[in-house]
Amino acid sequence: MTLEALIFDVDGTLADTEEAHRVAFNLAFERYRLGWVWQPDEYRELLHITGGKERMSMYIETLALPDAERRRLKSMVPDIHAEKTRFYGAFVADGAVPLRDGVARLLDEALAAGCKLAIASTTTAVNIDALLQSTFGTRGLDMFSAIACGDRVRAKKPAPDIYRLALRALELLPEHAIAFEDSPNGLRAAHAAGLRTVVTPNFWTEGGDFSVASLLLPSLAELRFDEIERLTANGTP
Ligand code: XBP
Ligand code: MG
């Protein structure tokens, strides 16, 4: 089976971004004087909900509030999220969010071998553009044949929609591509889309259910592009 594309998740896979997201959320909450502070342990639980807006809405549901106040706070979620995205974009532009080990080399090896690259992420296009430009420079956006992200799909991970969108944009069947993920939600999304998946957990996702992963690694530091097919062959969904 010829491998024609690698499809990467962004947050936690290309780069360990979630601490920057967490701090950005807290700065936005402070800007809106909400009195909310997401500590690491609480944020790790909240990360089971994909999508920053969905995460905030679910958090509001957990608060003991009069209905009118709950509705008012929920109506503010898009504005709070836009403010959070501004803070996050500033961290990324400052170079505060480097690529994970092995990512730059593996992407260059894939491109040199004529393999396409794509992205399937829950975060926003703004965040992805900022990360690709801050880590790869101006060539960052041109490296990827397709970027499927954010609100382009109604059902976010663990639904397969974002991976199906990436495959449609690549005009590929799932057997000709491999997904790279960091979280159980992301793995479930890729697997449901029929993709073999390489998983590299991190601080926020370690200990999750990765039983359907084709390959589980601590990072991409040791993975060579020309080994991927062989190492994932028996992990076909
Ligand atoms: C991870 C997410 C995102 C980020 C925050 O996305 O679920 O919601 O946590 O980014 P993925 P936003 O791992 O699929 O890249 O606030 O922009 O959603
Ligand atoms: Mg992720």
PDB file of C-alpha atoms and ligand atoms in Angstrom:
ATOM      1  CA  MET A   1       0.000   0.000   0.000  1.00  0.00           C
ATOM      2  CA  THR A   2       1.706   3.250  -1.037  1.00  0.00           C
ATOM      3  CA  LEU A   3       1.870   5.882   1.662  1.00  0.00           C
ATOM      4  CA  GLU A   4       0.847   9.141   0.013  1.00  0.00           C
ATOM      5  CA  ALA A   5       0.197  11.474   2.948  1.00  0.00           C
ATOM      6  CA  LEU A   6       0.896  12.051   6.635  1.00  0.00           C
ATOM      7  CA  ILE A   7      -1.971  13.790   8.455  1.00  0.00           C
ATOM      8  CA  PHE A   8      -0.943  15.583  11.649  1.00  0.00           C
ATOM      9  CA  ASP A   9      -2.940  16.702  14.623  1.00  0.00           C
ATOM     10  CA  VAL A  10      -1.593  20.031  15.908  1.00  0.00           C
ATOM     11  CA  ASP A  11      -2.034  20.566  19.639  1.00  0.00           C
ATOM     12  CA  GLY A  12       0.119  18.119  21.533  1.00  0.00           C
ATOM     13  CA  THR A  13       1.421  16.414  18.375  1.00  0.00           C
ATOM     14  CA  LEU A  14       3.239  18.968  16.225  1.00  0.00           C
ATOM     15  CA  ALA A  15       3.976  21.025  19.334  1.00  0.00           C
ATOM     16  CA  ASP A  16       3.252  20.803  23.054  1.00  0.00           C
ATOM     17  CA  THR A  17       0.808  23.722  22.995  1.00  0.00           C
ATOM     18  CA  GLU A  18      -1.611  23.051  25.827  1.00  0.00           C
ATOM     19  CA  GLU A  19       0.239  24.913  28.584  1.00  0.00           C
ATOM     20  CA  ALA A  20       0.212  28.000  26.351  1.00  0.00           C
ATOM     21  CA  HIS A  21      -3.513  27.464  25.687  1.00  0.00           C
ATOM     22  CA  ARG A  22      -4.164  27.070  29.424  1.00  0.00           C
ATOM     23  CA  VAL A  23      -2.346  30.316  30.305  1.00  0.00           C
ATOM     24  CA  ALA A  24      -4.121  32.116  27.458  1.00  0.00           C
ATOM     25  CA  PHE A  25      -7.513  30.937  28.738  1.00  0.00           C
ATOM     26  CA  ASN A  26      -6.669  32.205  32.237  1.00  0.00           C
ATOM     27  CA  LEU A  27      -5.527  35.603  30.920  1.00  0.00           C
ATOM     28  CA  ALA A  28      -8.780  35.959  28.967  1.00  0.00           C
ATOM     29  CA  PHE A  29     -10.790  34.980  32.050  1.00  0.00           C
ATOM     30  CA  GLU A  30      -8.923  37.678  34.006  1.00  0.00           C
ATOM     31  CA  ARG A  31      -9.549  40.254  31.261  1.00  0.00           C
ATOM     32  CA  TYR A  32     -13.284  39.540  31.563  1.00  0.00           C
ATOM     33  CA  ARG A  33     -13.061  39.520  35.417  1.00  0.00           C
ATOM     34  CA  LEU A  34     -14.696  36.082  35.582  1.00  0.00           C
ATOM     35  CA  GLY A  35     -12.784  34.834  38.608  1.00  0.00           C
ATOM     36  CA  TRP A  36     -12.034  31.548  36.793  1.00  0.00           C
ATOM     37  CA  VAL A  37      -8.551  29.999  36.931  1.00  0.00           C
ATOM     38  CA  TRP A  38      -7.921  26.663  35.214  1.00  0.00           C
ATOM     39  CA  GLN A  39      -5.113  24.917  37.143  1.00  0.00           C
ATOM     40  CA  PRO A  40      -3.176  22.118  35.348  1.00  0.00           C
ATOM     41  CA  ASP A  41      -5.042  19.232  36.998  1.00  0.00           C
ATOM     42  CA  GLU A  42      -8.441  20.753  36.195  1.00  0.00           C
ATOM     43  CA  TYR A  43      -7.314  21.615  32.657  1.00  0.00           C
ATOM     44  CA  ARG A  44      -6.194  18.031  32.029  1.00  0.00           C
ATOM     45  CA  GLU A  45      -9.778  16.940  32.778  1.00  0.00           C
ATOM     46  CA  LEU A  46     -11.252  19.765  30.695  1.00  0.00           C
ATOM     47  CA  LEU A  47      -9.129  18.644  27.735  1.00  0.00           C
ATOM     48  CA  HIS A  48     -11.448  15.660  27.383  1.00  0.00           C
ATOM     49  CA  ILE A  49     -13.692  18.237  25.682  1.00  0.00           C
ATOM     50  CA  THR A  50     -12.225  19.223  22.321  1.00  0.00           C
ATOM     51  CA  GLY A  51     -12.573  22.806  21.134  1.00  0.00           C
ATOM     52  CA  GLY A  52     -11.922  25.825  23.331  1.00  0.00           C
ATOM     53  CA  LYS A  53     -15.422  27.255  22.947  1.00  0.00           C
ATOM     54  CA  GLU A  54     -17.027  23.883  23.694  1.00  0.00           C
ATOM     55  CA  ARG A  55     -14.667  23.472  26.667  1.00  0.00           C
ATOM     56  CA  MET A  56     -15.728  26.824  28.158  1.00  0.00           C
ATOM     57  CA  SER A  57     -19.430  26.134  27.581  1.00  0.00           C
ATOM     58  CA  MET A  58     -19.132  22.765  29.309  1.00  0.00           C
ATOM     59  CA  TYR A  59     -17.245  24.411  32.190  1.00  0.00           C
ATOM     60  CA  ILE A  60     -20.051  26.961  32.634  1.00  0.00           C
ATOM     61  CA  GLU A  61     -22.485  24.050  32.891  1.00  0.00           C
ATOM     62  CA  THR A  62     -20.547  22.817  35.943  1.00  0.00           C
ATOM     63  CA  LEU A  63     -20.917  26.129  37.810  1.00  0.00           C
ATOM     64  CA  ALA A  64     -23.731  26.716  40.303  1.00  0.00           C
ATOM     65  CA  LEU A  65     -25.415  29.714  38.660  1.00  0.00           C
ATOM     66  CA  PRO A  66     -28.877  31.169  38.166  1.00  0.00           C
ATOM     67  CA  ASP A  67     -30.142  30.280  34.668  1.00  0.00           C
ATOM     68  CA  ALA A  68     -30.015  33.896  33.497  1.00  0.00           C
ATOM     69  CA  GLU A  69     -26.361  34.226  34.534  1.00  0.00           C
ATOM     70  CA  ARG A  70     -25.497  30.916  32.880  1.00  0.00           C
ATOM     71  CA  ARG A  71     -27.090  32.134  29.648  1.00  0.00           C
ATOM     72  CA  ARG A  72     -25.246  35.467  29.900  1.00  0.00           C
ATOM     73  CA  LEU A  73     -21.876  33.755  30.376  1.00  0.00           C
ATOM     74  CA  LYS A  74     -22.541  31.322  27.520  1.00  0.00           C
ATOM     75  CA  SER A  75     -23.366  34.248  25.236  1.00  0.00           C
ATOM     76  CA  MET A  76     -19.914  35.668  26.050  1.00  0.00           C
ATOM     77  CA  VAL A  77     -17.998  32.494  25.081  1.00  0.00           C
ATOM     78  CA  PRO A  78     -17.163  33.565  21.484  1.00  0.00           C
ATOM     79  CA  ASP A  79     -15.742  36.900  22.693  1.00  0.00           C
ATOM     80  CA  ILE A  80     -13.785  35.312  25.546  1.00  0.00           C
ATOM     81  CA  HIS A  81     -12.426  32.744  23.089  1.00  0.00           C
ATOM     82  CA  ALA A  82     -11.363  35.451  20.646  1.00  0.00           C
ATOM     83  CA  GLU A  83      -9.478  37.188  23.467  1.00  0.00           C
ATOM     84  CA  LYS A  84      -7.874  33.885  24.473  1.00  0.00           C
ATOM     85  CA  THR A  85      -6.798  33.325  20.858  1.00  0.00           C
ATOM     86  CA  ARG A  86      -5.142  36.752  20.831  1.00  0.00           C
ATOM     87  CA  PHE A  87      -3.133  35.873  23.956  1.00  0.00           C
ATOM     88  CA  TYR A  88      -2.232  32.439  22.546  1.00  0.00           C
ATOM     89  CA  GLY A  89      -1.172  33.927  19.207  1.00  0.00           C
ATOM     90  CA  ALA A  90       1.165  36.331  21.017  1.00  0.00           C
ATOM     91  CA  PHE A  91       2.858  33.459  22.906  1.00  0.00           C
ATOM     92  CA  VAL A  92       3.327  31.522  19.643  1.00  0.00           C
ATOM     93  CA  ALA A  93       4.630  34.571  17.759  1.00  0.00           C
ATOM     94  CA  ASP A  94       7.187  35.062  20.576  1.00  0.00           C
ATOM     95  CA  GLY A  95       8.517  31.545  19.896  1.00  0.00           C
ATOM     96  CA  ALA A  96       7.218  30.216  23.220  1.00  0.00           C
ATOM     97  CA  VAL A  97       5.800  27.049  21.605  1.00  0.00           C
ATOM     98  CA  PRO A  98       8.507  24.962  19.873  1.00  0.00           C
ATOM     99  CA  LEU A  99       7.902  21.852  17.751  1.00  0.00           C
ATOM    100  CA  ARG A 100       8.127  18.506  19.514  1.00  0.00           C
ATOM    101  CA  ASP A 101      11.247  16.360  19.046  1.00  0.00           C
ATOM    102  CA  GLY A 102      11.650  14.872  15.581  1.00  0.00           C
ATOM    103  CA  VAL A 103       8.703  16.705  13.985  1.00  0.00           C
ATOM    104  CA  ALA A 104      10.674  19.064  11.699  1.00  0.00           C
ATOM    105  CA  ARG A 105      12.983  16.271  10.504  1.00  0.00           C
ATOM    106  CA  LEU A 106      10.141  13.812   9.844  1.00  0.00           C
ATOM    107  CA  LEU A 107       8.134  16.396   7.884  1.00  0.00           C
ATOM    108  CA  ASP A 108      11.192  17.231   5.757  1.00  0.00           C
ATOM    109  CA  GLU A 109      11.894  13.506   5.155  1.00  0.00           C
ATOM    110  CA  ALA A 110       8.286  12.986   4.065  1.00  0.00           C
ATOM    111  CA  LEU A 111       8.367  15.938   1.653  1.00  0.00           C
ATOM    112  CA  ALA A 112      11.734  14.800   0.251  1.00  0.00           C
ATOM    113  CA  ALA A 113      10.180  11.375  -0.411  1.00  0.00           C
ATOM    114  CA  GLY A 114       7.298  12.972  -2.324  1.00  0.00           C
ATOM    115  CA  CYS A 115       4.766  12.285   0.448  1.00  0.00           C
ATOM    116  CA  LYS A 116       2.111  14.952   1.059  1.00  0.00           C
ATOM    117  CA  LEU A 117       1.505  16.570   4.472  1.00  0.00           C
ATOM    118  CA  ALA A 118      -1.850  17.596   5.918  1.00  0.00           C
ATOM    119  CA  ILE A 119      -3.337  18.830   9.180  1.00  0.00           C
ATOM    120  CA  ALA A 120      -6.485  17.695  10.986  1.00  0.00           C
ATOM    121  CA  SER A 121      -6.947  19.777  14.122  1.00  0.00           C
ATOM    122  CA  THR A 122      -9.624  21.025  16.477  1.00  0.00           C
ATOM    123  CA  THR A 123      -7.948  24.378  17.037  1.00  0.00           C
ATOM    124  CA  THR A 124      -8.505  27.441  14.860  1.00  0.00           C
ATOM    125  CA  ALA A 125      -6.850  28.267  11.535  1.00  0.00           C
ATOM    126  CA  VAL A 126      -5.466  31.426  13.156  1.00  0.00           C
ATOM    127  CA  ASN A 127      -3.647  29.351  15.769  1.00  0.00           C
ATOM    128  CA  ILE A 128      -2.324  26.917  13.170  1.00  0.00           C
ATOM    129  CA  ASP A 129      -1.057  29.682  10.879  1.00  0.00           C
ATOM    130  CA  ALA A 130       0.714  31.315  13.821  1.00  0.00           C
ATOM    131  CA  LEU A 131       2.364  28.045  14.900  1.00  0.00           C
ATOM    132  CA  LEU A 132       3.492  27.040  11.385  1.00  0.00           C
ATOM    133  CA  GLN A 133       4.956  30.466  10.707  1.00  0.00           C
ATOM    134  CA  SER A 134       6.708  30.747  14.068  1.00  0.00           C
ATOM    135  CA  THR A 135       8.250  27.253  13.768  1.00  0.00           C
ATOM    136  CA  PHE A 136       8.877  26.840  10.011  1.00  0.00           C
ATOM    137  CA  GLY A 137       8.975  30.462   8.875  1.00  0.00           C
ATOM    138  CA  THR A 138       7.332  31.553   5.644  1.00  0.00           C
ATOM    139  CA  ARG A 139       7.515  28.022   4.154  1.00  0.00           C
ATOM    140  CA  GLY A 140       5.344  26.707   6.993  1.00  0.00           C
ATOM    141  CA  LEU A 141       1.980  27.109   5.325  1.00  0.00           C
ATOM    142  CA  ASP A 142       3.241  25.865   1.929  1.00  0.00           C
ATOM    143  CA  MET A 143       4.430  22.540   3.392  1.00  0.00           C
ATOM    144  CA  PHE A 144       0.876  21.302   3.886  1.00  0.00           C
ATOM    145  CA  SER A 145      -1.346  20.240   0.969  1.00  0.00           C
ATOM    146  CA  ALA A 146      -4.462  20.457   3.160  1.00  0.00           C
ATOM    147  CA  ILE A 147      -5.346  22.057   6.504  1.00  0.00           C
ATOM    148  CA  ALA A 148      -8.611  20.828   8.031  1.00  0.00           C
ATOM    149  CA  CYS A 149      -9.305  22.577  11.320  1.00  0.00           C
ATOM    150  CA  GLY A 150     -11.550  24.221  13.865  1.00  0.00           C
ATOM    151  CA  ASP A 151     -15.122  25.054  13.001  1.00  0.00           C
ATOM    152  CA  ARG A 152     -14.888  23.632   9.459  1.00  0.00           C
ATOM    153  CA  VAL A 153     -16.732  20.609  10.883  1.00  0.00           C
ATOM    154  CA  ARG A 154     -19.690  20.649  13.254  1.00  0.00           C
ATOM    155  CA  ALA A 155     -18.712  17.424  15.075  1.00  0.00           C
ATOM    156  CA  LYS A 156     -15.223  17.795  16.547  1.00  0.00           C
ATOM    157  CA  LYS A 157     -12.896  14.973  17.659  1.00  0.00           C
ATOM    158  CA  PRO A 158     -13.508  12.154  18.645  1.00  0.00           C
ATOM    159  CA  ALA A 159     -15.883  12.346  15.660  1.00  0.00           C
ATOM    160  CA  PRO A 160     -14.040  11.395  12.425  1.00  0.00           C
ATOM    161  CA  ASP A 161     -15.309  14.441  10.526  1.00  0.00           C
ATOM    162  CA  ILE A 162     -12.102  16.480  10.548  1.00  0.00           C
ATOM    163  CA  TYR A 163     -10.041  13.530   9.288  1.00  0.00           C
ATOM    164  CA  ARG A 164     -12.620  12.769   6.595  1.00  0.00           C
ATOM    165  CA  LEU A 165     -12.418  16.425   5.543  1.00  0.00           C
ATOM    166  CA  ALA A 166      -8.611  16.182   5.315  1.00  0.00           C
ATOM    167  CA  LEU A 167      -8.823  12.962   3.254  1.00  0.00           C
ATOM    168  CA  ARG A 168     -11.343  14.571   0.884  1.00  0.00           C
ATOM    169  CA  ALA A 169      -9.052  17.570   0.437  1.00  0.00           C
ATOM    170  CA  LEU A 170      -6.143  15.200  -0.299  1.00  0.00           C
ATOM    171  CA  GLU A 171      -8.375  13.082  -2.569  1.00  0.00           C
ATOM    172  CA  LEU A 172      -7.061   9.982  -0.826  1.00  0.00           C
ATOM    173  CA  LEU A 173      -8.526   6.818   0.645  1.00  0.00           C
ATOM    174  CA  PRO A 174      -7.590   6.289   4.317  1.00  0.00           C
ATOM    175  CA  GLU A 175      -5.346   3.322   3.482  1.00  0.00           C
ATOM    176  CA  HIS A 176      -2.988   5.655   1.612  1.00  0.00           C
ATOM    177  CA  ALA A 177      -2.407   7.940   4.605  1.00  0.00           C
ATOM    178  CA  ILE A 178      -1.323   7.758   8.236  1.00  0.00           C
ATOM    179  CA  ALA A 179      -2.483   9.988  11.100  1.00  0.00           C
ATOM    180  CA  PHE A 180      -0.355  11.362  13.947  1.00  0.00           C
ATOM    181  CA  GLU A 181      -2.072  12.131  17.237  1.00  0.00           C
ATOM    182  CA  ASP A 182      -1.430  12.754  20.954  1.00  0.00           C
ATOM    183  CA  SER A 183      -4.790  12.165  22.636  1.00  0.00           C
ATOM    184  CA  PRO A 184      -7.451   9.442  23.009  1.00  0.00           C
ATOM    185  CA  ASN A 185     -10.034  11.748  21.357  1.00  0.00           C
ATOM    186  CA  GLY A 186      -7.729  12.342  18.418  1.00  0.00           C
ATOM    187  CA  LEU A 187      -6.880   8.656  18.076  1.00  0.00           C
ATOM    188  CA  ARG A 188     -10.579   7.745  18.117  1.00  0.00           C
ATOM    189  CA  ALA A 189     -11.291  10.336  15.428  1.00  0.00           C
ATOM    190  CA  ALA A 190      -8.515   9.078  13.125  1.00  0.00           C
ATOM    191  CA  HIS A 191      -9.368   5.417  13.731  1.00  0.00           C
ATOM    192  CA  ALA A 192     -13.054   6.039  13.004  1.00  0.00           C
ATOM    193  CA  ALA A 193     -11.971   7.619   9.715  1.00  0.00           C
ATOM    194  CA  GLY A 194     -10.182   4.354   8.857  1.00  0.00           C
ATOM    195  CA  LEU A 195      -6.653   5.656   9.393  1.00  0.00           C
ATOM    196  CA  ARG A 196      -3.663   3.872  10.880  1.00  0.00           C
ATOM    197  CA  THR A 197      -2.434   6.172  13.639  1.00  0.00           C
ATOM    198  CA  VAL A 198       0.910   6.903  15.284  1.00  0.00           C
ATOM    199  CA  VAL A 199       0.385   8.239  18.809  1.00  0.00           C
ATOM    200  CA  THR A 200       2.913  10.278  20.814  1.00  0.00           C
ATOM    201  CA  PRO A 201       1.306  11.033  24.209  1.00  0.00           C
ATOM    202  CA  ASN A 202       2.407  13.976  26.332  1.00  0.00           C
ATOM    203  CA  PHE A 203       1.982  15.331  29.877  1.00  0.00           C
ATOM    204  CA  TRP A 204      -1.691  16.182  29.195  1.00  0.00           C
ATOM    205  CA  THR A 205      -2.679  12.862  27.581  1.00  0.00           C
ATOM    206  CA  GLU A 206      -0.376  10.160  29.033  1.00  0.00           C
ATOM    207  CA  GLY A 207      -2.233   7.222  30.531  1.00  0.00           C
ATOM    208  CA  GLY A 208      -5.085   7.498  28.046  1.00  0.00           C
ATOM    209  CA  ASP A 209      -6.618   4.606  26.073  1.00  0.00           C
ATOM    210  CA  PHE A 210      -4.358   4.186  23.034  1.00  0.00           C
ATOM    211  CA  SER A 211      -5.273   0.522  22.438  1.00  0.00           C
ATOM    212  CA  VAL A 212      -6.202   1.071  18.768  1.00  0.00           C
ATOM    213  CA  ALA A 213      -2.992   2.949  17.941  1.00  0.00           C
ATOM    214  CA  SER A 214      -0.936   1.403  15.114  1.00  0.00           C
ATOM    215  CA  LEU A 215       2.242   2.628  16.809  1.00  0.00           C
ATOM    216  CA  LEU A 216       2.734   4.185  20.251  1.00  0.00           C
ATOM    217  CA  LEU A 217       5.933   6.200  20.765  1.00  0.00           C
ATOM    218  CA  PRO A 218       7.185   8.652  23.430  1.00  0.00           C
ATOM    219  CA  SER A 219       7.957  11.105  20.607  1.00  0.00           C
ATOM    220  CA  LEU A 220       8.814  11.217  16.891  1.00  0.00           C
ATOM    221  CA  ALA A 221      12.515  11.728  17.684  1.00  0.00           C
ATOM    222  CA  GLU A 222      13.439   8.169  16.602  1.00  0.00           C
ATOM    223  CA  LEU A 223      10.889   7.608  13.827  1.00  0.00           C
ATOM    224  CA  ARG A 224      12.283   7.733  10.263  1.00  0.00           C
ATOM    225  CA  PHE A 225       9.883   8.334   7.391  1.00  0.00           C
ATOM    226  CA  ASP A 226      11.046   5.186   5.530  1.00  0.00           C
ATOM    227  CA  GLU A 227      10.161   3.017   8.571  1.00  0.00           C
ATOM    228  CA  ILE A 228       6.577   4.217   8.999  1.00  0.00           C
ATOM    229  CA  GLU A 229       4.920   1.758   6.600  1.00  0.00           C
ATOM    230  CA  ARG A 230       6.665  -1.270   8.112  1.00  0.00           C
ATOM    231  CA  LEU A 231       6.073  -0.172  11.713  1.00  0.00           C
ATOM    232  CA  THR A 232       2.366   0.516  11.227  1.00  0.00           C
ATOM    233  CA  ALA A 233       1.532  -2.327   8.812  1.00  0.00           C
ATOM    234  CA  ASN A 234      -0.153  -4.607  11.351  1.00  0.00           C
ATOM    235  CA  GLY A 235      -2.089  -1.731  12.893  1.00  0.00           C
ATOM    236  CA  THR A 236      -4.568  -1.323  10.052  1.00  0.00           C
ATOM    237  CA  PRO A 237      -7.931  -0.365  11.568  1.00  0.00           C
TER     238      PRO A 237
HETATM  239  C1  XBP B   1      -6.813  20.398  20.755  1.00  0.00           C
HETATM  240  C2  XBP B   1      -8.040  21.095  21.198  1.00  0.00           C
HETATM  241  C3  XBP B   1      -8.108  22.590  21.082  1.00  0.00           C
HETATM  242  C4  XBP B   1      -7.041  23.254  21.963  1.00  0.00           C
HETATM  243  C5  XBP B   1      -7.371  24.714  22.218  1.00  0.00           C
HETATM  244  O1  XBP B   1      -6.903  20.373  19.364  1.00  0.00           O
HETATM  245  O2  XBP B   1      -9.001  20.445  21.576  1.00  0.00           O
HETATM  246  O3  XBP B   1      -9.394  22.967  21.535  1.00  0.00           O
HETATM  247  O4  XBP B   1      -7.039  22.613  23.240  1.00  0.00           O
HETATM  248  O5  XBP B   1      -7.515  25.396  20.974  1.00  0.00           O
HETATM  249  P1  XBP B   1      -6.081  19.257  18.480  1.00  0.00           P
HETATM  250  P2  XBP B   1      -8.858  26.249  20.692  1.00  0.00           P
HETATM  251  O6  XBP B   1      -5.302  18.374  19.459  1.00  0.00           O
HETATM  252  O7  XBP B   1      -7.143  18.494  17.738  1.00  0.00           O
HETATM  253  O8  XBP B   1      -5.183  20.057  17.593  1.00  0.00           O
HETATM  254  O9  XBP B   1      -9.098  27.093  21.923  1.00  0.00           O
HETATM  255  O10 XBP B   1      -8.531  27.066  19.463  1.00  0.00           O
HETATM  256  O11 XBP B   1      -9.943  25.233  20.461  1.00  0.00           O
HETATM  257 MG    MG B   2      -4.001  16.959  19.965  1.00  0.00          MG
END
